[in-house]
CSV table of C-alpha atoms and ligand atoms in Angstrom, one decimal:
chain,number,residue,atom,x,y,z
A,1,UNK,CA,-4.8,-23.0,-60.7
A,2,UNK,CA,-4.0,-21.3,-57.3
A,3,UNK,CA,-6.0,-18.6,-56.0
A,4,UNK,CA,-4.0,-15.5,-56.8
A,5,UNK,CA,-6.3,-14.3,-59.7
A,6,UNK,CA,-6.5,-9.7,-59.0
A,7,UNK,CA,-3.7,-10.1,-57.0
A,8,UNK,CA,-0.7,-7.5,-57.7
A,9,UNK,CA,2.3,-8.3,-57.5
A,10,UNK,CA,5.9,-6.2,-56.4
A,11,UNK,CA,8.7,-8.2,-57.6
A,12,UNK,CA,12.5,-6.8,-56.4
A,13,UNK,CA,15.1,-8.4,-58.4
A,14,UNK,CA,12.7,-9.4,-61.1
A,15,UNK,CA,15.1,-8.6,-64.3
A,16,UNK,CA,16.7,-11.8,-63.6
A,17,UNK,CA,17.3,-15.8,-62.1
A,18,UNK,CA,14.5,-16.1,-59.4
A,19,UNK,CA,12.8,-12.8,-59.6
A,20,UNK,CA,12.5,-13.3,-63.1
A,21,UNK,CA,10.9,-16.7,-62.7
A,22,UNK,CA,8.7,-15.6,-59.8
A,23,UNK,CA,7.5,-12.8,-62.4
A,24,UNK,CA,6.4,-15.5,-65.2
A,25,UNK,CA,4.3,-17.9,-62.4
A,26,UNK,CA,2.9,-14.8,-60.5
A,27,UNK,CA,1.7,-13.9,-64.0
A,28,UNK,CA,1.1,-17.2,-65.4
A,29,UNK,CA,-1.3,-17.5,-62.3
A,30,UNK,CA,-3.1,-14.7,-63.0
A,31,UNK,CA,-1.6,-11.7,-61.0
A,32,UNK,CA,-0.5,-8.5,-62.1
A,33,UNK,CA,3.4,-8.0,-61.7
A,34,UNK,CA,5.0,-4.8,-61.0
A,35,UNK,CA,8.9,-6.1,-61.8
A,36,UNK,CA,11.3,-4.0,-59.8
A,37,UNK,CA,15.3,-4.4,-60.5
A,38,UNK,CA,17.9,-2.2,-60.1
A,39,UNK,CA,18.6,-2.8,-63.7
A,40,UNK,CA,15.4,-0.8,-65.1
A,41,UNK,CA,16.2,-2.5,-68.7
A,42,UNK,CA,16.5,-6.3,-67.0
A,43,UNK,CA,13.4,-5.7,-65.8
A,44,UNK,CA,11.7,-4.2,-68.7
A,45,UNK,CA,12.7,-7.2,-70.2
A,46,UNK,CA,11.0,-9.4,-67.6
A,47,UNK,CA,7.7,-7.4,-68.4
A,48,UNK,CA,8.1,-7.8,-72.1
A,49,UNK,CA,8.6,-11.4,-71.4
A,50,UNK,CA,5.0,-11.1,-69.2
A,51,UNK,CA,3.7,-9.5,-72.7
A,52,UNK,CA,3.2,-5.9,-70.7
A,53,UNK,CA,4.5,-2.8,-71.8
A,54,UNK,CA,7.6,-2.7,-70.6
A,55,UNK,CA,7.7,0.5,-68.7
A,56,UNK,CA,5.3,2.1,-66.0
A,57,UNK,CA,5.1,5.1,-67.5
A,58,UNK,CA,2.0,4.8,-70.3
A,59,UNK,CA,1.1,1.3,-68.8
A,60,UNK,CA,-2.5,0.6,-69.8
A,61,UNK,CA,-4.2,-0.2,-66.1
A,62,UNK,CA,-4.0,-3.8,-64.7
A,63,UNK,CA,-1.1,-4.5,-67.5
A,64,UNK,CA,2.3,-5.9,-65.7
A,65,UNK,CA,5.1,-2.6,-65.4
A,66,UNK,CA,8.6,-2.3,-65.4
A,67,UNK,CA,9.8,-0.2,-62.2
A,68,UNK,CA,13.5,0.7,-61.3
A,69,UNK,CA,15.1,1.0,-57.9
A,70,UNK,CA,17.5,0.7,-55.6
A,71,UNK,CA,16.1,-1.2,-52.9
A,72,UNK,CA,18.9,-0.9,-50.5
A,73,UNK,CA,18.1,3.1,-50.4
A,74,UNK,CA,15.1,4.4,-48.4
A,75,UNK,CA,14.0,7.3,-50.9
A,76,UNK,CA,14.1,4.8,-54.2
A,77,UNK,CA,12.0,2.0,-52.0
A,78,UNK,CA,9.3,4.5,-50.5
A,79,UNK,CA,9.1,6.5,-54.7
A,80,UNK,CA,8.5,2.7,-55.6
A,81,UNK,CA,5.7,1.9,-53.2
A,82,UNK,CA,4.3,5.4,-54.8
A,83,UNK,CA,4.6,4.8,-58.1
A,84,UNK,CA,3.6,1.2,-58.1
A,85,UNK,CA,0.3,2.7,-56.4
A,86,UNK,CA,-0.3,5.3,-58.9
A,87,UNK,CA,0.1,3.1,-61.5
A,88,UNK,CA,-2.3,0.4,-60.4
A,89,UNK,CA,-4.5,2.8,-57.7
A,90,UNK,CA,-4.0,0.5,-55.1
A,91,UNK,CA,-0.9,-1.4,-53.0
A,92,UNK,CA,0.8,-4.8,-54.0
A,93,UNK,CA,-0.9,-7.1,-52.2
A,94,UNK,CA,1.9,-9.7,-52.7
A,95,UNK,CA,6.0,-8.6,-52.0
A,96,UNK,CA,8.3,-11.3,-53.3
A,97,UNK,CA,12.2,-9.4,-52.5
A,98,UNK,CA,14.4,-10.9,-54.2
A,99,UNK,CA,17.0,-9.0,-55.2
A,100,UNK,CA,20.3,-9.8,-53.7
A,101,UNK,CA,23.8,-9.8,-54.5
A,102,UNK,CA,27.2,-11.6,-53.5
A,103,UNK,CA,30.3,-10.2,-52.0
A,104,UNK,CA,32.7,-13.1,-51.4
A,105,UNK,CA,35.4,-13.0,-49.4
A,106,UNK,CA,37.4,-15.1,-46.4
A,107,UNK,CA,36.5,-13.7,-43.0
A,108,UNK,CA,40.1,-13.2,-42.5
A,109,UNK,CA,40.3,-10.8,-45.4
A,110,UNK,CA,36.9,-9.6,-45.8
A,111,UNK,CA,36.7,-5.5,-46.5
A,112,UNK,CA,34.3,-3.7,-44.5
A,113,UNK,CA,33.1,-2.4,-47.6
A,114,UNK,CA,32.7,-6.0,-48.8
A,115,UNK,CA,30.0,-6.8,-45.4
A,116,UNK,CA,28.3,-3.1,-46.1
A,117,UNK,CA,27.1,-3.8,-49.3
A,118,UNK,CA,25.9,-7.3,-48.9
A,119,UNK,CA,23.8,-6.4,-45.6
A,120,UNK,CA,22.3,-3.0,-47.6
A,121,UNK,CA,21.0,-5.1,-50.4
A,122,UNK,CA,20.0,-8.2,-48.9
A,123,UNK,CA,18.9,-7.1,-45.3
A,124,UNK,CA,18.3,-3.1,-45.3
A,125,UNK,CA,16.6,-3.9,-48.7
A,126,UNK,CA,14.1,-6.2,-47.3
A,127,UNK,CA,13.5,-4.6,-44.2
A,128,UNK,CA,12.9,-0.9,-46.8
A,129,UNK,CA,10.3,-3.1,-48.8
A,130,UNK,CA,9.0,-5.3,-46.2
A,131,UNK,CA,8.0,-2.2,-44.0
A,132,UNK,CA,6.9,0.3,-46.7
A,133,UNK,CA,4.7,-2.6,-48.4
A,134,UNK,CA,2.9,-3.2,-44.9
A,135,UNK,CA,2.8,0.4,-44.4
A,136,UNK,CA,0.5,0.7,-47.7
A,137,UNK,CA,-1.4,-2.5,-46.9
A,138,UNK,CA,-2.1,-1.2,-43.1
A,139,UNK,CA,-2.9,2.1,-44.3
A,140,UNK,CA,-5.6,0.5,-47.0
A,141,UNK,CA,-7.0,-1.9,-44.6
A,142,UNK,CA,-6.0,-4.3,-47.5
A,143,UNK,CA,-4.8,-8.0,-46.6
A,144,UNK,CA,-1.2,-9.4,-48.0
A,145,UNK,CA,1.7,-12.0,-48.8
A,146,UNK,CA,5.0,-10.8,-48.0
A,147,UNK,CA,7.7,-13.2,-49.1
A,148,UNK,CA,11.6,-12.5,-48.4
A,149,UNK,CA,14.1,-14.7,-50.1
A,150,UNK,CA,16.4,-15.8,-48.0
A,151,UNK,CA,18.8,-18.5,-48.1
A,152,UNK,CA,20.0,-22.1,-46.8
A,153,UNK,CA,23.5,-20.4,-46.2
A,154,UNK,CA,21.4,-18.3,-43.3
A,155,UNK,CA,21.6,-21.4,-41.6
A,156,UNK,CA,23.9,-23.2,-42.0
A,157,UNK,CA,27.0,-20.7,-43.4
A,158,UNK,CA,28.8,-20.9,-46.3
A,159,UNK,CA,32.7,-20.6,-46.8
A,160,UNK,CA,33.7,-17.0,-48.2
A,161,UNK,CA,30.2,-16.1,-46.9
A,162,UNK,CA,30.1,-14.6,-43.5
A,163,UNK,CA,28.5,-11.5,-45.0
A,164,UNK,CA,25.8,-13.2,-47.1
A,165,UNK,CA,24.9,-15.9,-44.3
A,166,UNK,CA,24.7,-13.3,-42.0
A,167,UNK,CA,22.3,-11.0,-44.1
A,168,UNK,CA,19.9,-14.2,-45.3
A,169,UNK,CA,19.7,-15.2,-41.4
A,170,UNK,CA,18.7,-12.0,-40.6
A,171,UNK,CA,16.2,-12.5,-43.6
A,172,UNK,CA,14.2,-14.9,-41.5
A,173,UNK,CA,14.5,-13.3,-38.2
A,174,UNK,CA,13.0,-10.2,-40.2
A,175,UNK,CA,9.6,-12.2,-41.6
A,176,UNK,CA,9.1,-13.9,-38.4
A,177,UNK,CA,9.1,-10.9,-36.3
A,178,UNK,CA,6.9,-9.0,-39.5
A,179,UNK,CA,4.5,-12.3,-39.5
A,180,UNK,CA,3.6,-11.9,-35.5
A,181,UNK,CA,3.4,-8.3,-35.7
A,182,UNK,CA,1.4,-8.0,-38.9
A,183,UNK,CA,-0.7,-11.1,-38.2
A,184,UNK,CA,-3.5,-9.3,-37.0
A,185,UNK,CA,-3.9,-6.8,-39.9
A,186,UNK,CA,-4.2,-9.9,-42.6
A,187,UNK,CA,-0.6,-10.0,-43.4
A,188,UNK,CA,1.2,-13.3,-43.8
A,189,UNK,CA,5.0,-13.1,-44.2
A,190,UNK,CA,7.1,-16.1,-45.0
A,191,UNK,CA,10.7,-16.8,-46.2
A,192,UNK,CA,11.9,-19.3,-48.4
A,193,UNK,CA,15.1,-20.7,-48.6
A,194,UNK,CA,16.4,-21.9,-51.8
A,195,UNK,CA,20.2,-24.0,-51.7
A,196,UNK,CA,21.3,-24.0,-55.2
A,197,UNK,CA,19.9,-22.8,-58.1
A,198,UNK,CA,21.3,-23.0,-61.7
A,199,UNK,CA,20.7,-18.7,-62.2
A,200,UNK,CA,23.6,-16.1,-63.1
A,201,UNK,CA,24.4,-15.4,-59.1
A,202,UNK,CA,25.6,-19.4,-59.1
A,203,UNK,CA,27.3,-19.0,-62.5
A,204,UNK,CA,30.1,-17.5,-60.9
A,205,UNK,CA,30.7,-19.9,-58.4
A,206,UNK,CA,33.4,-22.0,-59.8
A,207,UNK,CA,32.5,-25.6,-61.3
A,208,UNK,CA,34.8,-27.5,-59.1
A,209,UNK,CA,32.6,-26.1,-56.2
A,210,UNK,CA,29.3,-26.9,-57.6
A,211,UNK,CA,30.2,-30.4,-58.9
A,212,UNK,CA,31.3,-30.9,-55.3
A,213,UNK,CA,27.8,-29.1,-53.9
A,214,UNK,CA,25.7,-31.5,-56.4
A,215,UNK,CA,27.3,-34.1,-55.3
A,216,UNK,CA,26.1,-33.8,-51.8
A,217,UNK,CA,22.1,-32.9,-52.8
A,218,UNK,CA,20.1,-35.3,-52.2
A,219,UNK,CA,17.7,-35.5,-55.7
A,220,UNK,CA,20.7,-35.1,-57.5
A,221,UNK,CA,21.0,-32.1,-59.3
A,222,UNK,CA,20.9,-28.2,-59.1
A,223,UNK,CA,17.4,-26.8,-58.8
A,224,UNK,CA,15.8,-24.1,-61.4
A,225,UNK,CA,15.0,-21.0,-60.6
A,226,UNK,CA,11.1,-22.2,-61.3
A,227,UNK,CA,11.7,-24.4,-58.7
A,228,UNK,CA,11.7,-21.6,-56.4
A,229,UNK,CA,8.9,-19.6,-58.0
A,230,UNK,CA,6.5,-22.6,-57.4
A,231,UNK,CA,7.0,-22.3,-53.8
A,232,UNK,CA,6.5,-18.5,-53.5
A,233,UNK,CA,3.7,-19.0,-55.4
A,234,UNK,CA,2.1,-21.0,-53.4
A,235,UNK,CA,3.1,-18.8,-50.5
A,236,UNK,CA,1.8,-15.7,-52.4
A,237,UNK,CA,-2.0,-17.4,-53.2
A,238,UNK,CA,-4.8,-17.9,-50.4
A,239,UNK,CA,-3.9,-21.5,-50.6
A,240,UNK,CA,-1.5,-21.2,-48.0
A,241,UNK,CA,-3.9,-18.7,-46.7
A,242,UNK,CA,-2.8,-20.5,-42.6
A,243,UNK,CA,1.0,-20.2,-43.4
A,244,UNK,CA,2.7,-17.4,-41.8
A,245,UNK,CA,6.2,-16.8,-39.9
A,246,UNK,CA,7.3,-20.3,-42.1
A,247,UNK,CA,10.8,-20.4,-43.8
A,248,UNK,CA,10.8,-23.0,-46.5
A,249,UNK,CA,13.3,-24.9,-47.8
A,250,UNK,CA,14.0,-25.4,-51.9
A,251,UNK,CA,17.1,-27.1,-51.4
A,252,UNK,CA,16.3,-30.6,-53.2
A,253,UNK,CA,17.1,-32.5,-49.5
A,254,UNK,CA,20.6,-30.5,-49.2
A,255,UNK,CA,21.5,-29.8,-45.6
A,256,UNK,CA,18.3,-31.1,-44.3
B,1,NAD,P1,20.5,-12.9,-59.8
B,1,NAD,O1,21.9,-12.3,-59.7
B,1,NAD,O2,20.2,-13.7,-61.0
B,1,NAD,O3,19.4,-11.8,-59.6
B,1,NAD,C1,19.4,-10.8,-58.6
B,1,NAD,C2,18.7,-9.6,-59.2
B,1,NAD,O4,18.7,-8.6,-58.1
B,1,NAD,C3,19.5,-9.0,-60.4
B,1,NAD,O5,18.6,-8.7,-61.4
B,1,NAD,C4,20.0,-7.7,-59.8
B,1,NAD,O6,20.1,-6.6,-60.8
B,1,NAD,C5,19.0,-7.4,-58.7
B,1,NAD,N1,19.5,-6.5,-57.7
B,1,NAD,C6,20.8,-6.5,-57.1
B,1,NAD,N2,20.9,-5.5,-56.3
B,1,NAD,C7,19.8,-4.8,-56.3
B,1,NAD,C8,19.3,-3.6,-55.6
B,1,NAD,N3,20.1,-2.9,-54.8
B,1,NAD,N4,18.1,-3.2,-55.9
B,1,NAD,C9,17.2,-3.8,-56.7
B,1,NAD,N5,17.6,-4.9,-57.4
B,1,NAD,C10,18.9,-5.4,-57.2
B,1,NAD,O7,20.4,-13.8,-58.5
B,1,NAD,P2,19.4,-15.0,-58.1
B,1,NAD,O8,20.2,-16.2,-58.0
B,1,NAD,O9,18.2,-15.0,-59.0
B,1,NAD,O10,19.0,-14.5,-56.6
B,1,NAD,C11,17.7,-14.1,-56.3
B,1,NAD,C12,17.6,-14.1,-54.7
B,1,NAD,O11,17.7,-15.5,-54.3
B,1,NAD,C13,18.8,-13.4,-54.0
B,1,NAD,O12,18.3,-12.8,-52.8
B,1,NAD,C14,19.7,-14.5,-53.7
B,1,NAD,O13,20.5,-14.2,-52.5
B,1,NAD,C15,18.7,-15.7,-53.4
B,1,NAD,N6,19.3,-17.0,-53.5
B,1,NAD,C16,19.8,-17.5,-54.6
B,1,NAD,C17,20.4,-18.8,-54.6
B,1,NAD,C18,21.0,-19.4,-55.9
B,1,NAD,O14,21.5,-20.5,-55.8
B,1,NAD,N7,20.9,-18.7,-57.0
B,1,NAD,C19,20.3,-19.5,-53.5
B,1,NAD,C20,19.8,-19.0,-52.3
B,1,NAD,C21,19.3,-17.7,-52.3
């Protein structure tokens, strides 16, 4: 069992693939979730799945909750940080973002449209939710885990990817800079960077591609998205209570 027991948990992107899996262990470990999606029914689900209510609204107190938002938009992330507050009377004191989306597209032919939206979900999101998390925790004197998803494509680029590479670097230039400067108040902040991971973001990648892809990871197959929520985990319990500023690798050895 890892030391996470009275922690609560803010989950972005927790109605599906990774968030959704990060939900169940955070839980499974002992912590209160507070699942956030964009899809408010995805993530009612997730909470159902939890065996909580399934909406914030009427939640007993220190039962998991359902919250919607928009994290690439300032007003929906700061109403969040509220609500999630007023619901549990006091701030997450683990932030797993993981909500993220895909805009593929050549750099050639890529739309400026097509690079806006990918940077406002996966970058502007995390920086929203990153900052208005350490704002609550700062403000309550209250220590934390903040832990960005990023990606292996931040580092090493992806065909049809400039936007999303770009955004997931960015990721991990982000928690480093949070980690030195929120060190000090009891805040670690670590990314982890998952390769690929059988959810419904990969499911649209065409099999050709991912037969190729497997074929170049070391242990051999696609990872799960539990795969990933053991490692944030980890990352989100006092276990790796000397970890901060890291960016780990879930890639089963690809690109190493
Ligand atoms: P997914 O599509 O299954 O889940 C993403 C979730 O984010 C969805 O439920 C979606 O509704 C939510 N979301 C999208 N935009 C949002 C917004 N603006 N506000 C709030 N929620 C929003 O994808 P996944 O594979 O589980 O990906 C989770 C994270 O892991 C993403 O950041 C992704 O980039 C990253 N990642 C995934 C893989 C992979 O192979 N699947 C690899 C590396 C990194």
């Amino acid at each position: 069992q890892l030391r996470l027991r009275f922690a609560l948990a803010l989950v972005t992107g927790a109605g599906s693939g990774i968030g959704r899996a990060v939900g169940v262990r955070l839980a499974a470990e002992g912590a209160t979730v507070a699942a956030c999606d964009l899809d408010g029914a995805a993530a009612r689900e997730t909470v159902r799945l939890l065996g909580g209510p399934g909406s914030h609204e009427g939640a007993p107190r220190g039962a998991h909750a359902a919250f919607q938002a928009d994290v690439s938009e300032a007003g929906a992330v700061r109403r969040l940080l509220d609500q999630v507050q007023a619901c549990f009377s006091r701030p997450p004191s683990v932030v797993v973002s993981c909500a993220g989306i895909t805009r593929d597209e050549f750099l050639l032919h890529m739309s400026e449209d097509d690079w806006d939206k990918v940077i406002a979900v996966n970058l502007k999101g995390i920086f929203l939710v990153t900052q208005a998390a350490a704002q609550a925790l700062v403000s309550s004197g209250c220590p934390g885990s903040i832990i960005n998803i990023s990606s292996i494509v931040g580092k090493v680029g992806n065909v049809g990817q400039t936007n999303y590479a770009a955004s997931k670097a960015g990721v991990v230039g982000l928690t480093q800079t949070a980690a030195r400067e929120l060190g000090r108040h009891g805040i670690r902040c670590n990314s982890v960077l998952p390769g690929f991971i059988k959810t419904p973001m990969t499911q649209k990648v065409p099999q050709k591609v991912l037969d190729k892809v497997t074929g170049m990871i070391p242990v051999g197959h696609m990872g799960d998205p539990e795969d990933v929520a053991d490692v944030v985990a980890f990352l989100a319990s006092e276990d790796s209570g000397y970890i901060t500023g890291a960016s780990v690798e879930v890639t089963g050895g690809l690109f190493m």
